[in-house]
XYZ file of C-alpha atoms in Angstrom:
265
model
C 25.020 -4.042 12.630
C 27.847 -2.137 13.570
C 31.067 -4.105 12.481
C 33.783 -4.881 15.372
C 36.231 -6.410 13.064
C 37.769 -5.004 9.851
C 35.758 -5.751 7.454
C 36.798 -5.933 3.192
C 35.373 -4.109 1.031
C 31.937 -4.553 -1.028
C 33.659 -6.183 -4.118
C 35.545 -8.469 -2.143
C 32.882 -9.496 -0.078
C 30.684 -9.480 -3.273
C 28.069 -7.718 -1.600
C 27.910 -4.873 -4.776
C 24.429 -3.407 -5.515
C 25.148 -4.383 -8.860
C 23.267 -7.424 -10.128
C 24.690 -10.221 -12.798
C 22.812 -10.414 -15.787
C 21.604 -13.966 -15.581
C 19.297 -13.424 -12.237
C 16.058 -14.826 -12.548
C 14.188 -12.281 -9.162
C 12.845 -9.437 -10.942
C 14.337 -5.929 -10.435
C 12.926 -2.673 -9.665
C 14.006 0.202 -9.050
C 11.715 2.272 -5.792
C 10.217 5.384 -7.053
C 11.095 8.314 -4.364
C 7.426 9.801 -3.354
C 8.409 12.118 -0.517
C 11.222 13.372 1.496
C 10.900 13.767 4.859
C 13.790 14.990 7.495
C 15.663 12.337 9.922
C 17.891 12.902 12.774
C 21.439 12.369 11.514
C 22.392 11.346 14.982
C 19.950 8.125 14.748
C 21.180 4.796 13.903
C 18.577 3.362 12.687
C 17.662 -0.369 13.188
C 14.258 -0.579 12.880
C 11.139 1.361 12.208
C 7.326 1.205 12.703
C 4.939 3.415 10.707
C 0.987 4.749 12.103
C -0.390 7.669 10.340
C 1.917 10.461 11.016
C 3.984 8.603 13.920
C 6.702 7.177 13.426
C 8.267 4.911 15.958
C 12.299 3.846 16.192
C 14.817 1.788 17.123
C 18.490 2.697 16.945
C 21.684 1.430 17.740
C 25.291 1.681 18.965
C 25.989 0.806 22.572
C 26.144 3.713 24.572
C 23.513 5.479 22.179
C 20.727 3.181 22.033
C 17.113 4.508 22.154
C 13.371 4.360 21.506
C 11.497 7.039 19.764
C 8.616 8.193 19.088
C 8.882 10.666 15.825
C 6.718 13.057 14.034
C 6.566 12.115 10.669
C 6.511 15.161 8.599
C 9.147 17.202 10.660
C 11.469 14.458 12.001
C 11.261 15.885 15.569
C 11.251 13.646 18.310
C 8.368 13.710 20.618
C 9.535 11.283 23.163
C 12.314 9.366 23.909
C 13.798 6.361 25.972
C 17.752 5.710 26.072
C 18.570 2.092 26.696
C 21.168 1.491 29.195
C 24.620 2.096 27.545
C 25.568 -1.432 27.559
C 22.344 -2.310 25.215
C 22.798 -2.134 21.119
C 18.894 -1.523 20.344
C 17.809 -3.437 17.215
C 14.598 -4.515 15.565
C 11.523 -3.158 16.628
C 7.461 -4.261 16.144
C 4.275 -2.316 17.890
C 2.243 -5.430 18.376
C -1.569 -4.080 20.295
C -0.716 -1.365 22.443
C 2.666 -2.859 23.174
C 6.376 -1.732 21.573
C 9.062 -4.667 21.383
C 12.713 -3.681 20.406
C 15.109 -6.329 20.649
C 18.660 -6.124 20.943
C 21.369 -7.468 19.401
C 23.796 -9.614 21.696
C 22.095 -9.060 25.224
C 19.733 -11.808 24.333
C 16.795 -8.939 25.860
C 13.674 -8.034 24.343
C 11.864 -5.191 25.824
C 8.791 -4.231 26.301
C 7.218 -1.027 26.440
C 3.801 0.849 26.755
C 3.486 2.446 23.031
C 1.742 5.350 24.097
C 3.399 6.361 26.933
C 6.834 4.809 26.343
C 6.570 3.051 30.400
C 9.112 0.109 30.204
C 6.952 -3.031 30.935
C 8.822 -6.092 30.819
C 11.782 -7.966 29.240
C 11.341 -11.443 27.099
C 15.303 -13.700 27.055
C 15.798 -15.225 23.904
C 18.642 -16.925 22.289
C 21.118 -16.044 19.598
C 21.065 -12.190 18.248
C 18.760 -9.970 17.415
C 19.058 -7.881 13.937
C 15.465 -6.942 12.862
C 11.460 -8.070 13.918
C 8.820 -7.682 12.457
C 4.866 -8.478 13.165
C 3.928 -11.323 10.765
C -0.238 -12.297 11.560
C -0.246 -13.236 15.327
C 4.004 -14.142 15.352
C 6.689 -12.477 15.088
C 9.710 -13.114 12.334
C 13.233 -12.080 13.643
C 16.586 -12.425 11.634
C 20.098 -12.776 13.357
C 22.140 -11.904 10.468
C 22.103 -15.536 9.009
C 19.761 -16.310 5.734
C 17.410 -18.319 8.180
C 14.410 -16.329 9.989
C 12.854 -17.331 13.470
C 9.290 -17.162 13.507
C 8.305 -16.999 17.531
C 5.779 -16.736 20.167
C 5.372 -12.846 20.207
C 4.733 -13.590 24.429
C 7.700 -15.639 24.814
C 9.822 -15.659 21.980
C 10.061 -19.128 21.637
C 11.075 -20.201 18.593
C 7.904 -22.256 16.565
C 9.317 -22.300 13.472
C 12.315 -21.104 10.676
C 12.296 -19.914 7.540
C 15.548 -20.606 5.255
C 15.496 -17.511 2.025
C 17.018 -18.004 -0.688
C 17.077 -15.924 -3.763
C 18.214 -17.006 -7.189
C 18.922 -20.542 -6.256
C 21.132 -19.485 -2.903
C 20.846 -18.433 0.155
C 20.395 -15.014 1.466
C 22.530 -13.759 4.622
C 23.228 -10.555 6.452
C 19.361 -10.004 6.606
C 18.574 -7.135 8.666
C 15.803 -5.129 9.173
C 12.163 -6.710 8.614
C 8.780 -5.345 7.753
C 5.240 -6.998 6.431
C 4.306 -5.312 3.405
C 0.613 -6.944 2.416
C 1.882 -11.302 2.084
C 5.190 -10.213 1.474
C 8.015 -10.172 3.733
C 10.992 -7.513 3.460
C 14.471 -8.039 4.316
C 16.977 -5.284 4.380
C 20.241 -6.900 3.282
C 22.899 -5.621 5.436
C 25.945 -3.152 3.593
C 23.521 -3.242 0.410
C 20.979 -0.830 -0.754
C 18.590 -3.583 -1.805
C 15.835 -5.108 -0.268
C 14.925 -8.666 -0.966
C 10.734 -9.616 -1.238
C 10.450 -12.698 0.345
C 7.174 -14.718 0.659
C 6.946 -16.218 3.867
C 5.495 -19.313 3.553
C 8.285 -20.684 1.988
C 11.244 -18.070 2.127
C 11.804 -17.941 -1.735
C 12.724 -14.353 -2.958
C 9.924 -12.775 -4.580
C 12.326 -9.650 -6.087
C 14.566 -6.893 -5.367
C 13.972 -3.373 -4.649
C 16.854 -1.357 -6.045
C 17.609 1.773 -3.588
C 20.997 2.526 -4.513
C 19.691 6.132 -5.637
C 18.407 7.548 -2.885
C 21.426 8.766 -0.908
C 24.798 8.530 -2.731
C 28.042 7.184 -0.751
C 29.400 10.696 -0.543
C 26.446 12.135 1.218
C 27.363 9.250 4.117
C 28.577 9.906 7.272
C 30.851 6.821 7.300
C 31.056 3.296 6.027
C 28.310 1.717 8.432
C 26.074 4.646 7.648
C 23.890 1.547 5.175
C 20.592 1.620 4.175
C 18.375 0.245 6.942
C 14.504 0.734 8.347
C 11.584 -0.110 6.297
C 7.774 0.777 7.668
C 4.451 -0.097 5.843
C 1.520 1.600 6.602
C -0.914 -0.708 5.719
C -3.832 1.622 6.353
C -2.655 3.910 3.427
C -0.350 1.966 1.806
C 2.661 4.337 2.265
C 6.376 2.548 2.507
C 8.978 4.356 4.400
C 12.862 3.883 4.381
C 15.777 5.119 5.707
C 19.231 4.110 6.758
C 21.668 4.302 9.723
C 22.179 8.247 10.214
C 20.492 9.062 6.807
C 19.545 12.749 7.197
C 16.172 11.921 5.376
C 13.576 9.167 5.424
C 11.529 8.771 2.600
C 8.759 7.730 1.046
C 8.922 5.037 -1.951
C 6.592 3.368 -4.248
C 7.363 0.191 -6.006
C 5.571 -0.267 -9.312
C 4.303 -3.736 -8.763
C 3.461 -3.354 -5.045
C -0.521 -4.289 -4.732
C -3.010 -1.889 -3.906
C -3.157 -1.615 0.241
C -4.272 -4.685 1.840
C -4.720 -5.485 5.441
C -1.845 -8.565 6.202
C -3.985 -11.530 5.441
C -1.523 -13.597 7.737
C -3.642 -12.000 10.692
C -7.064 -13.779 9.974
């Protein structure tokens, strides 16, 4: 999210990468694969992965947009610019149907993924921070440590899911994205992200990023790590963050072999 108030800085806020020494979540550290360019000018809030297509949401109002991006030379291929009072947010391809929610306009919309056509809009309540596909639902966080799961038609809310890691709760969960059973949570103004398992919203681990683009080589303060896409097909796990000039591709040591999400059947 894009702050509107001052905000304090990481250590007061105790929202350092660094972890204490007594945490029981395993740590480990993503292994960069592949570099691949990323417009500087996109503030990323959420990302969706298919072969060499990449799809994205970004953010800011006045600069909000849907993209569709090739892969291997960043260019944008098509385009949508949300209406400048809109803040784009999370975003899921669900079918042959693109969802990007917003962030306080209560407005999902709903567009045709291979032509970009706007479709429809789904009202929902609270804010939207990231979605992500999850079997036949869809999980969204608003920035809290508890997840709606919803009716991908309606959004209505069927369920929550309360994460907690290390014995406390989680907040300022951003971004989302399936990777096989797990869930993954960007954690916003950290360069973590926490493994979650759905079922019961216990934290599985933490995926250390802090390496992959140093605070001097950002833009700004809100330029944070944020996007994650799994391509379950080939297994390949994307990040980026909010006008990173690179996206790239990471492997975690203990991630399983690629598995189609089992939540679907």
């Amino acid at each position: 999210m894009w702050a509107l108030l001052g905000l304090c800085t990481l250590a007061a806020c105790g929202n350092s990468t660094a972890f204490s020494k007594d945490r029981a979540l395993p740590i480990e550290k993503g292994e960069i694969v592949a570099t691949y360019p990323h417009d500087p000018d996109s503030f990323s809030q959420g990302l969706v992965v298919e072969g060499n297509t990449l799809y994205e949401s970004t953010g800011l109002f006045g600069s909000s947009s849907l993209r569709v991006v090739d892969l291997e030379t960043g260019k944008v291929q098509k385009i949508i610019r949300l209406n400048d009072q809109y803040f784009g947010e999370g975003l899921v391809k669900s079918g042959d149907r693109l969802i990007q929610i917003t962030w306080k306009n209560r407005e999902a919309f709903v567009f045709d993924a291979a032509t970009l056509e706007y479709k429809s809009t789904i009202r929902y309540a609270g804010e939207g921070w990231g979605l992500a596909q999850m079997g036949k639902e869809l999980v969204m966080s608003d920035g809290s440590s508890v997840l709606k799961v919803l009716d991908p038609e309606t959004f209505r809310t069927i369920r929550k899911i309360s994460v907690r890691a290390d014995g406390r709760a989680v907040g300022d969960l951003n971004e989302l994205e399936m990777v096989g059973d797990e869930l993954w949570a960007n954690v916003w103004h950290r360069d973590v992200i926490l493994r979650i398992d759905p079922n019961t919203g216990e934290g599985l681990g933490w995926v250390d990023l802090s390496h992959l683009l140093p605070a001097n080589r950002r833009p700004h303060r809100e330029a944070v790590l944020n996007g994650i896409a799994y391509d379950a097909a080939s297994g390949k796990l994307f990040v980026t963050g909010k006008n990173w000039p690179q996206l790239f591709e990471i492997r975690v040591p203990s991630l399983p072999k690629p598995v189609a999400n089992r939540l679907e059947k």
